Amino acid sequence: MMSVQDRPARRDPLQWFNLRGRRGAGLWAFVAMRLSGIGLVVYLYLHLVILRQLAEGPAAWDQFVALAKSPAFLLLDVLLIAGILVHGLNGLRLTLISFGVGVAQQKTLLAGVVALTVVLTALSFYAIFFLKG
Amino acid sequence: MTRHVTLRVLRNKAGSAPRYETFSVNVPESANVLDALERAWHEHDRSLTFRHACHHASCGSCGVRIDGVEKLPCVTPVADYPAGATLTVEPLRNFPVVADLAVDAGRLYRGLDALQAPITRPAEALREAAGAELPEGVAGFKRFENCLECGLCLSACPAMATDPHYLGPAALAAAERVMLAAPAEAGPAILRLLDDEHGLWRCHSAFECTEVCPSNVQPAEALMRLRGMVIRAKFRRLLGREKGST
């Protein structure tokens, strides 16, 4: 669209993660959104690679299931849930404020995102490690 | 009473690599950081380049980053920082550096030009004053633009780092003011202009522009209100309640 022209500037995505001097919670949310987004995309591909083992027969799959039950792997599950919560709940926050809803309360909404993420992640941790299915 | 101030300034001259240089100056306790910079220029190095004019947050020309935070040094007291601290002073981000702390702010003005946003718009009655009895000899209350066009918001915005054509928060906030001033005439055209990947939708809601704005313009909030307007206009068109297209 723009009639705006600018001399070519160096595009530097690393500046997205430059928190030096930043004061608001908004940039932390911005960074968390990007990191969780990248993490979820990586997870999606890992998930597809792992599902492929189903094609290699029961033995290969059982071997993976044994690995998936290890505490270290279960911790990764908790991390995955935390990433989904951060990305999903903050996505709802951003959708709301992009509709012009709750703009003045965006920091309160962010606090709600953080609180819900912490509580639901803690519940997930408890369910994964202490509830016997 | 004087205060000893150490400034660590990012020097950047054509033909030489950027480097930090430290200046030690004594300034009055009540001095601002701009006073310390001027003292460094006066006492240590006349080639130290920085932009300034009004000394009271009116012209918006002296913006820099102090310890990483976008500030107007003309209204940033040295007393805001711990005694003995070294203040790191760097040019604004997301603008080409001309020399030392002076940047080419053309990107800011081109954004405002694209929206035909006025530097100032016709004065209007203050809402609070509407209907109030005017003091004797006063013809009317006037409100002027809050935006100083200092560019601090463009420096703080992470989206500016990756989209050289992004209009930026100052221009988008100005767009809302233009719309509010003349919604019937300017509104539809401005919304069409802003409904673009380099316009409203480039913002990623970090709200850093609002955090650093020295004049309470709240660009991020204005931008979100504009998004709401665009979305509502699209829904109205979708439901056939309004003719036109974007």
CSV table of C-alpha atoms in Angstrom, one decimal:
chain,number,residue,atom,x,y,z
A,1,MET,CA,0.0,0.0,0.0
A,2,MET,CA,2.4,2.4,1.3
A,3,SER,CA,3.9,5.4,-0.3
A,4,VAL,CA,6.3,5.1,2.6
A,5,GLN,CA,9.7,4.5,1.3
A,6,ASP,CA,12.7,4.0,3.5
A,7,ARG,CA,16.3,3.4,2.9
A,8,PRO,CA,16.9,-0.3,3.1
A,9,ALA,CA,17.4,-1.1,6.8
A,10,ARG,CA,19.0,-4.2,8.2
A,11,ARG,CA,16.3,-6.6,9.3
A,12,ASP,CA,17.2,-8.0,12.6
A,13,PRO,CA,14.8,-10.6,14.1
A,14,LEU,CA,17.2,-11.0,17.1
A,15,GLN,CA,16.0,-7.6,18.2
A,16,TRP,CA,12.7,-9.3,19.0
A,17,PHE,CA,14.5,-11.0,21.9
A,18,ASN,CA,16.5,-8.0,23.0
A,19,LEU,CA,15.1,-7.2,26.5
A,20,ARG,CA,17.8,-4.7,27.5
A,21,GLY,CA,16.1,-1.6,28.7
A,22,ARG,CA,12.6,-2.9,28.1
A,23,ARG,CA,10.2,-1.9,30.9
A,24,GLY,CA,6.8,-3.3,30.1
A,25,ALA,CA,5.4,-6.7,30.6
A,26,GLY,CA,4.2,-6.6,27.0
A,27,LEU,CA,7.6,-7.3,25.5
A,28,TRP,CA,8.1,-10.3,27.8
A,29,ALA,CA,4.7,-11.6,26.6
A,30,PHE,CA,5.9,-10.9,23.0
A,31,VAL,CA,9.1,-12.9,23.5
A,32,ALA,CA,7.2,-15.7,25.3
A,33,MET,CA,4.7,-15.9,22.4
A,34,ARG,CA,7.6,-16.3,19.9
A,35,LEU,CA,9.6,-18.8,21.9
A,36,SER,CA,6.5,-20.9,22.7
A,37,GLY,CA,5.4,-20.7,19.0
A,38,ILE,CA,8.8,-21.9,17.8
A,39,GLY,CA,8.7,-24.6,20.5
A,40,LEU,CA,5.3,-25.8,19.4
A,41,VAL,CA,6.3,-26.0,15.7
A,42,VAL,CA,9.4,-28.0,16.6
A,43,TYR,CA,7.1,-30.3,18.8
A,44,LEU,CA,4.7,-30.8,15.9
A,45,TYR,CA,7.5,-32.1,13.7
A,46,LEU,CA,8.9,-34.3,16.4
A,47,HIS,CA,5.4,-35.7,17.0
A,48,LEU,CA,5.0,-36.6,13.4
A,49,VAL,CA,8.5,-38.2,13.3
A,50,ILE,CA,7.6,-40.3,16.4
A,51,LEU,CA,4.2,-41.3,15.1
A,52,ARG,CA,6.0,-42.7,12.1
A,53,GLN,CA,7.3,-45.4,14.3
A,54,LEU,CA,3.8,-46.9,14.3
A,55,ALA,CA,4.6,-48.0,10.8
A,56,GLU,CA,7.6,-50.0,12.0
A,57,GLY,CA,5.6,-52.4,14.1
A,58,PRO,CA,4.7,-53.0,17.7
A,59,ALA,CA,8.3,-53.5,18.9
A,60,ALA,CA,9.5,-50.1,17.8
A,61,TRP,CA,6.4,-48.5,19.3
A,62,ASP,CA,6.7,-50.3,22.6
A,63,GLN,CA,10.3,-49.1,22.9
A,64,PHE,CA,9.2,-45.5,22.4
A,65,VAL,CA,6.4,-45.9,25.0
A,66,ALA,CA,8.9,-47.1,27.5
A,67,LEU,CA,11.0,-44.0,26.9
A,68,ALA,CA,7.9,-41.8,27.1
A,69,LYS,CA,7.2,-43.0,30.6
A,70,SER,CA,10.6,-41.9,31.9
A,71,PRO,CA,10.5,-38.9,34.3
A,72,ALA,CA,12.6,-36.8,32.0
A,73,PHE,CA,10.2,-37.3,29.1
A,74,LEU,CA,7.2,-36.6,31.4
A,75,LEU,CA,8.9,-33.3,32.4
A,76,LEU,CA,9.0,-32.5,28.7
A,77,ASP,CA,5.2,-33.2,28.6
A,78,VAL,CA,4.7,-30.6,31.4
A,79,LEU,CA,6.9,-28.1,29.4
A,80,LEU,CA,4.8,-28.8,26.4
A,81,ILE,CA,1.6,-28.1,28.3
A,82,ALA,CA,3.1,-24.9,29.7
A,83,GLY,CA,4.0,-23.8,26.1
A,84,ILE,CA,0.5,-24.6,24.8
A,85,LEU,CA,-1.1,-22.6,27.7
A,86,VAL,CA,1.2,-19.6,27.2
A,87,HIS,CA,0.6,-19.5,23.5
A,88,GLY,CA,-3.1,-20.3,23.6
A,89,LEU,CA,-4.1,-18.0,26.5
A,90,ASN,CA,-2.0,-15.1,25.3
A,91,GLY,CA,-3.4,-15.6,21.9
A,92,LEU,CA,-6.9,-15.1,23.3
A,93,ARG,CA,-5.6,-12.0,25.1
A,94,LEU,CA,-4.2,-10.6,21.9
A,95,THR,CA,-7.4,-11.4,20.0
A,96,LEU,CA,-9.5,-9.6,22.5
A,97,ILE,CA,-7.3,-6.5,22.6
A,98,SER,CA,-7.1,-6.5,18.8
A,99,PHE,CA,-10.9,-6.3,18.7
A,100,GLY,CA,-10.5,-3.2,20.9
A,101,VAL,CA,-11.8,-5.2,23.9
A,102,GLY,CA,-9.9,-4.8,27.2
A,103,VAL,CA,-7.1,-2.7,25.7
A,104,ALA,CA,-6.8,-0.6,28.9
A,105,GLN,CA,-6.7,-3.8,30.9
A,106,GLN,CA,-4.1,-5.5,28.8
A,107,LYS,CA,-1.6,-5.8,31.7
A,108,THR,CA,-4.3,-7.3,33.9
A,109,LEU,CA,-5.2,-9.7,31.2
A,110,LEU,CA,-1.5,-10.7,30.9
A,111,ALA,CA,-1.4,-11.3,34.7
A,112,GLY,CA,-4.4,-13.5,34.2
A,113,VAL,CA,-2.6,-15.4,31.4
A,114,VAL,CA,0.4,-15.9,33.7
A,115,ALA,CA,-1.7,-17.0,36.7
A,116,LEU,CA,-3.8,-19.5,34.7
A,117,THR,CA,-0.7,-20.9,33.0
A,118,VAL,CA,1.0,-21.4,36.4
A,119,VAL,CA,-2.0,-23.0,38.0
A,120,LEU,CA,-2.9,-25.3,35.1
A,121,THR,CA,0.7,-26.3,34.5
A,122,ALA,CA,1.0,-27.2,38.2
A,123,LEU,CA,-2.2,-29.2,38.0
A,124,SER,CA,-0.8,-31.0,34.9
A,125,PHE,CA,2.4,-31.7,36.8
A,126,TYR,CA,0.5,-33.2,39.6
A,127,ALA,CA,-1.8,-35.2,37.3
A,128,ILE,CA,1.2,-36.6,35.2
A,129,PHE,CA,3.4,-37.5,38.1
A,130,PHE,CA,1.1,-38.4,40.9
A,131,LEU,CA,-2.3,-39.6,39.5
A,132,LYS,CA,-2.1,-43.2,38.5
A,133,GLY,CA,-4.1,-43.9,35.4
B,1,MET,CA,25.7,21.4,44.8
B,2,THR,CA,27.2,19.5,41.9
B,3,ARG,CA,27.0,15.9,40.8
B,4,HIS,CA,29.8,13.9,39.1
B,5,VAL,CA,28.4,12.1,36.1
B,6,THR,CA,30.1,9.5,33.9
B,7,LEU,CA,28.6,9.2,30.4
B,8,ARG,CA,29.5,6.2,28.3
B,9,VAL,CA,28.5,7.3,24.8
B,10,LEU,CA,28.3,5.2,21.7
B,11,ARG,CA,30.4,7.1,19.1
B,12,ASN,CA,29.7,6.4,15.5
B,13,LYS,CA,31.3,8.4,12.7
B,14,ALA,CA,31.4,7.7,9.1
B,15,GLY,CA,34.4,5.6,8.2
B,16,SER,CA,35.1,4.3,11.6
B,17,ALA,CA,33.8,1.5,13.7
B,18,PRO,CA,31.3,2.2,16.4
B,19,ARG,CA,32.9,2.4,19.9
B,20,TYR,CA,32.0,3.5,23.4
B,21,GLU,CA,33.7,6.6,24.8
B,22,THR,CA,33.5,7.7,28.4
B,23,PHE,CA,33.2,11.3,29.5
B,24,SER,CA,33.3,12.5,33.1
B,25,VAL,CA,31.6,15.8,33.9
B,26,ASN,CA,30.3,17.8,36.8
B,27,VAL,CA,26.8,19.2,36.6
B,28,PRO,CA,24.4,20.8,39.0
B,29,GLU,CA,22.4,18.3,41.1
B,30,SER,CA,19.3,19.5,39.3
B,31,ALA,CA,20.7,18.9,35.8
B,32,ASN,CA,19.3,16.7,33.2
B,33,VAL,CA,21.2,14.2,31.1
B,34,LEU,CA,21.2,16.6,28.1
B,35,ASP,CA,23.0,19.1,30.3
B,36,ALA,CA,25.7,16.5,31.0
B,37,LEU,CA,26.0,15.7,27.3
B,38,GLU,CA,26.4,19.4,26.5
B,39,ARG,CA,29.0,19.7,29.2
B,40,ALA,CA,30.9,16.7,27.7
B,41,TRP,CA,30.7,18.4,24.3
B,42,HIS,CA,31.9,21.7,25.8
B,43,GLU,CA,34.7,20.4,27.9
B,44,HIS,CA,35.9,17.3,26.2
B,45,ASP,CA,35.0,16.8,22.5
B,46,ARG,CA,33.4,19.3,20.2
B,47,SER,CA,32.9,16.5,17.6
B,48,LEU,CA,30.4,14.7,19.9
B,49,THR,CA,27.2,14.8,17.9
B,50,PHE,CA,23.7,14.9,19.3
B,51,ARG,CA,20.5,16.6,18.4
B,52,HIS,CA,18.6,19.0,20.7
B,53,ALA,CA,16.7,22.3,20.6
B,54,CYS,CA,14.1,23.2,23.2
B,55,HIS,CA,15.4,21.7,26.4
B,56,HIS,CA,11.9,21.1,27.7
B,57,ALA,CA,10.3,18.1,25.9
B,58,SER,CA,8.6,20.2,23.3
B,59,CYS,CA,10.6,19.7,20.2
B,60,GLY,CA,11.2,16.0,20.6
B,61,SER,CA,14.5,16.1,18.8
B,62,CYS,CA,16.9,14.9,21.5
B,63,GLY,CA,15.7,11.3,21.9
B,64,VAL,CA,18.3,8.7,22.8
B,65,ARG,CA,18.6,5.5,24.8
B,66,ILE,CA,19.9,5.9,28.3
B,67,ASP,CA,20.9,2.5,29.8
B,68,GLY,CA,18.9,0.9,27.0
B,69,VAL,CA,15.7,2.8,27.7
B,70,GLU,CA,14.3,5.4,25.2
B,71,LYS,CA,14.3,8.8,26.9
B,72,LEU,CA,14.3,12.5,26.2
B,73,PRO,CA,17.5,13.5,27.9
B,74,CYS,CA,16.3,17.1,28.2
B,75,VAL,CA,13.8,16.0,30.9
B,76,THR,CA,15.6,13.1,32.4
B,77,PRO,CA,17.3,14.2,35.6
B,78,VAL,CA,20.7,12.8,36.4
B,79,ALA,CA,19.4,12.5,39.9
B,80,ASP,CA,17.1,9.7,38.6
B,81,TYR,CA,20.2,7.5,38.5
B,82,PRO,CA,22.4,6.3,41.5
B,83,ALA,CA,25.2,8.6,42.4
B,84,GLY,CA,28.4,7.3,40.8
B,85,ALA,CA,26.6,5.3,38.2
B,86,THR,CA,27.8,5.3,34.6
B,87,LEU,CA,25.1,6.2,32.2
B,88,THR,CA,25.3,4.4,28.8
B,89,VAL,CA,23.9,6.7,26.1
B,90,GLU,CA,23.1,5.3,22.7
B,91,PRO,CA,21.2,6.4,19.6
B,92,LEU,CA,17.6,5.4,19.0
B,93,ARG,CA,17.1,2.0,17.4
B,94,ASN,CA,15.5,1.3,14.1
B,95,PHE,CA,16.8,4.6,12.5
B,96,PRO,CA,19.9,5.0,10.5
B,97,VAL,CA,22.6,6.7,12.5
B,98,VAL,CA,23.9,9.9,11.1
B,99,ALA,CA,26.7,10.4,13.6
B,100,ASP,CA,27.1,9.5,17.3
B,101,LEU,CA,23.6,10.0,18.9
B,102,ALA,CA,22.0,11.8,15.9
B,103,VAL,CA,19.8,9.6,13.8
B,104,ASP,CA,18.0,10.1,10.5
B,105,ALA,CA,14.4,10.4,11.7
B,106,GLY,CA,13.0,10.4,8.1
B,107,ARG,CA,11.2,7.1,8.7
B,108,LEU,CA,9.0,8.8,11.3
B,109,TYR,CA,8.1,11.7,9.1
B,110,ARG,CA,7.5,9.5,6.0
B,111,GLY,CA,5.0,7.5,8.1
B,112,LEU,CA,3.2,10.7,9.1
B,113,ASP,CA,3.2,12.0,5.5
B,114,ALA,CA,1.7,8.8,4.2
B,115,LEU,CA,-1.3,9.4,6.5
B,116,GLN,CA,-1.3,13.1,5.8
B,117,ALA,CA,-1.2,13.5,9.5
B,118,PRO,CA,-0.8,17.1,10.4
B,119,ILE,CA,2.0,18.1,12.7
B,120,THR,CA,-0.7,19.9,14.7
B,121,ARG,CA,-4.3,19.9,14.0
B,122,PRO,CA,-6.8,22.7,14.5
B,123,ALA,CA,-7.2,23.4,18.2
B,124,GLU,CA,-10.3,22.1,19.8
B,125,ALA,CA,-12.1,22.7,23.0
B,126,LEU,CA,-10.9,20.6,25.9
B,127,ARG,CA,-13.6,18.1,26.9
B,128,GLU,CA,-13.3,19.1,30.5
B,129,ALA,CA,-13.7,22.8,29.6
B,130,ALA,CA,-16.7,22.3,27.4
B,131,GLY,CA,-19.5,24.3,28.9
B,132,ALA,CA,-17.3,25.8,31.5
B,133,GLU,CA,-17.4,29.5,32.0
B,134,LEU,CA,-14.2,31.0,30.6
B,135,PRO,CA,-12.1,33.2,32.7
B,136,GLU,CA,-12.2,36.9,31.8
B,137,GLY,CA,-9.9,37.7,28.9
B,138,VAL,CA,-9.6,34.1,27.8
B,139,ALA,CA,-11.2,33.4,24.4
B,140,GLY,CA,-11.2,29.7,24.7
B,141,PHE,CA,-9.3,26.6,25.9
B,142,LYS,CA,-7.2,24.8,23.4
B,143,ARG,CA,-5.7,21.4,23.3
B,144,PHE,CA,-2.7,20.7,21.1
B,145,GLU,CA,-1.2,17.5,19.9
B,146,ASN,CA,0.3,15.3,22.6
B,147,CYS,CA,2.8,13.7,20.2
B,148,LEU,CA,6.2,15.3,20.2
B,149,GLU,CA,7.3,13.3,17.1
B,150,CYS,CA,10.4,12.3,19.1
B,151,GLY,CA,10.5,8.8,17.6
B,152,LEU,CA,11.0,7.0,21.0
B,153,CYS,CA,8.1,4.7,20.2
B,154,LEU,CA,9.6,3.6,16.9
B,155,SER,CA,12.9,2.8,18.6
B,156,ALA,CA,11.2,0.7,21.3
B,157,CYS,CA,8.9,-1.2,18.9
B,158,PRO,CA,10.2,-4.7,18.1
B,159,ALA,CA,8.2,-4.9,14.9
B,160,MET,CA,10.2,-1.9,13.5
B,161,ALA,CA,13.3,-4.1,13.6
B,162,THR,CA,12.1,-6.4,10.9
B,163,ASP,CA,9.8,-4.3,8.6
B,164,PRO,CA,11.4,-1.3,7.1
B,165,HIS,CA,8.1,-0.3,5.6
B,166,TYR,CA,6.0,-0.5,8.8
B,167,LEU,CA,4.3,2.8,9.4
B,168,GLY,CA,5.1,2.6,13.1
B,169,PRO,CA,3.3,3.6,16.3
B,170,ALA,CA,3.6,7.4,16.0
B,171,ALA,CA,2.0,7.5,12.6
B,172,LEU,CA,-0.7,5.0,13.6
B,173,ALA,CA,-1.6,7.0,16.7
B,174,ALA,CA,-1.7,10.1,14.5
B,175,ALA,CA,-4.1,8.3,12.2
B,176,GLU,CA,-6.5,7.8,15.0
B,177,ARG,CA,-6.4,11.5,15.8
B,178,VAL,CA,-7.1,12.4,12.2
B,179,MET,CA,-10.0,10.0,12.1
B,180,LEU,CA,-11.4,11.4,15.3
B,181,ALA,CA,-11.1,14.9,14.0
B,182,ALA,CA,-12.9,14.1,10.7
B,183,PRO,CA,-14.5,10.7,10.9
B,184,ALA,CA,-16.9,11.1,8.0
B,185,GLU,CA,-14.4,12.6,5.6
B,186,ALA,CA,-11.1,10.9,6.5
B,187,GLY,CA,-12.3,7.7,8.2
B,188,PRO,CA,-12.9,5.2,5.4
B,189,ALA,CA,-9.9,6.2,3.4
B,190,ILE,CA,-7.6,6.0,6.4
B,191,LEU,CA,-9.0,2.6,7.5
B,192,ARG,CA,-8.3,1.3,4.0
B,193,LEU,CA,-4.8,2.7,4.1
B,194,LEU,CA,-4.1,1.1,7.5
B,195,ASP,CA,-5.6,-2.3,6.8
B,196,ASP,CA,-2.3,-3.6,5.5
B,197,GLU,CA,0.6,-5.8,6.5
B,198,HIS,CA,2.8,-2.7,6.9
B,199,GLY,CA,0.0,-0.9,8.7
B,200,LEU,CA,-2.1,-2.0,11.6
B,201,TRP,CA,-1.4,-5.7,11.3
B,202,ARG,CA,2.4,-5.4,11.7
B,203,CYS,CA,2.0,-4.5,15.3
B,204,HIS,CA,2.6,-7.5,17.6
B,205,SER,CA,1.2,-6.0,20.7
B,206,ALA,CA,4.3,-5.6,22.8
B,207,PHE,CA,3.0,-2.2,24.1
B,208,GLU,CA,6.6,-0.9,24.4
B,209,CYS,CA,5.7,2.2,22.4
B,210,THR,CA,3.3,3.2,25.2
B,211,GLU,CA,5.8,2.3,27.8
B,212,VAL,CA,8.4,4.8,26.5
B,213,CYS,CA,6.2,7.6,25.2
B,214,PRO,CA,7.1,10.7,27.2
B,215,SER,CA,3.9,12.4,26.3
B,216,ASN,CA,1.2,9.9,27.2
B,217,VAL,CA,0.1,9.4,23.6
B,218,GLN,CA,-0.5,5.7,24.2
B,219,PRO,CA,0.1,4.7,20.6
B,220,ALA,CA,-0.5,1.0,21.2
B,221,GLU,CA,-3.9,1.6,22.6
B,222,ALA,CA,-4.8,3.9,19.7
B,223,LEU,CA,-3.6,1.2,17.3
B,224,MET,CA,-5.8,-1.4,19.0
B,225,ARG,CA,-8.8,0.9,18.8
B,226,LEU,CA,-8.1,1.3,15.1
B,227,ARG,CA,-8.0,-2.5,14.7
B,228,GLY,CA,-11.3,-2.7,16.3
B,229,MET,CA,-12.7,-0.1,13.9
B,230,VAL,CA,-11.3,-2.0,10.9
B,231,ILE,CA,-12.7,-5.3,12.1
B,232,ARG,CA,-16.1,-3.9,12.9
B,233,ALA,CA,-16.2,-2.2,9.4
B,234,LYS,CA,-15.4,-5.6,7.8
B,235,PHE,CA,-18.2,-7.3,9.8
B,236,ARG,CA,-20.6,-4.5,8.8
B,237,ARG,CA,-19.7,-5.0,5.1
B,238,LEU,CA,-20.0,-8.8,5.5
B,239,LEU,CA,-23.5,-8.5,6.9
B,240,GLY,CA,-24.4,-6.1,4.1
B,241,ARG,CA,-25.0,-3.1,6.4
B,242,GLU,CA,-22.5,-0.9,4.7
B,243,LYS,CA,-21.4,-0.5,1.1
B,244,GLY,CA,-17.8,-0.1,0.1
B,245,SER,CA,-14.8,-2.3,0.0
B,246,THR,CA,-11.3,-2.4,1.4
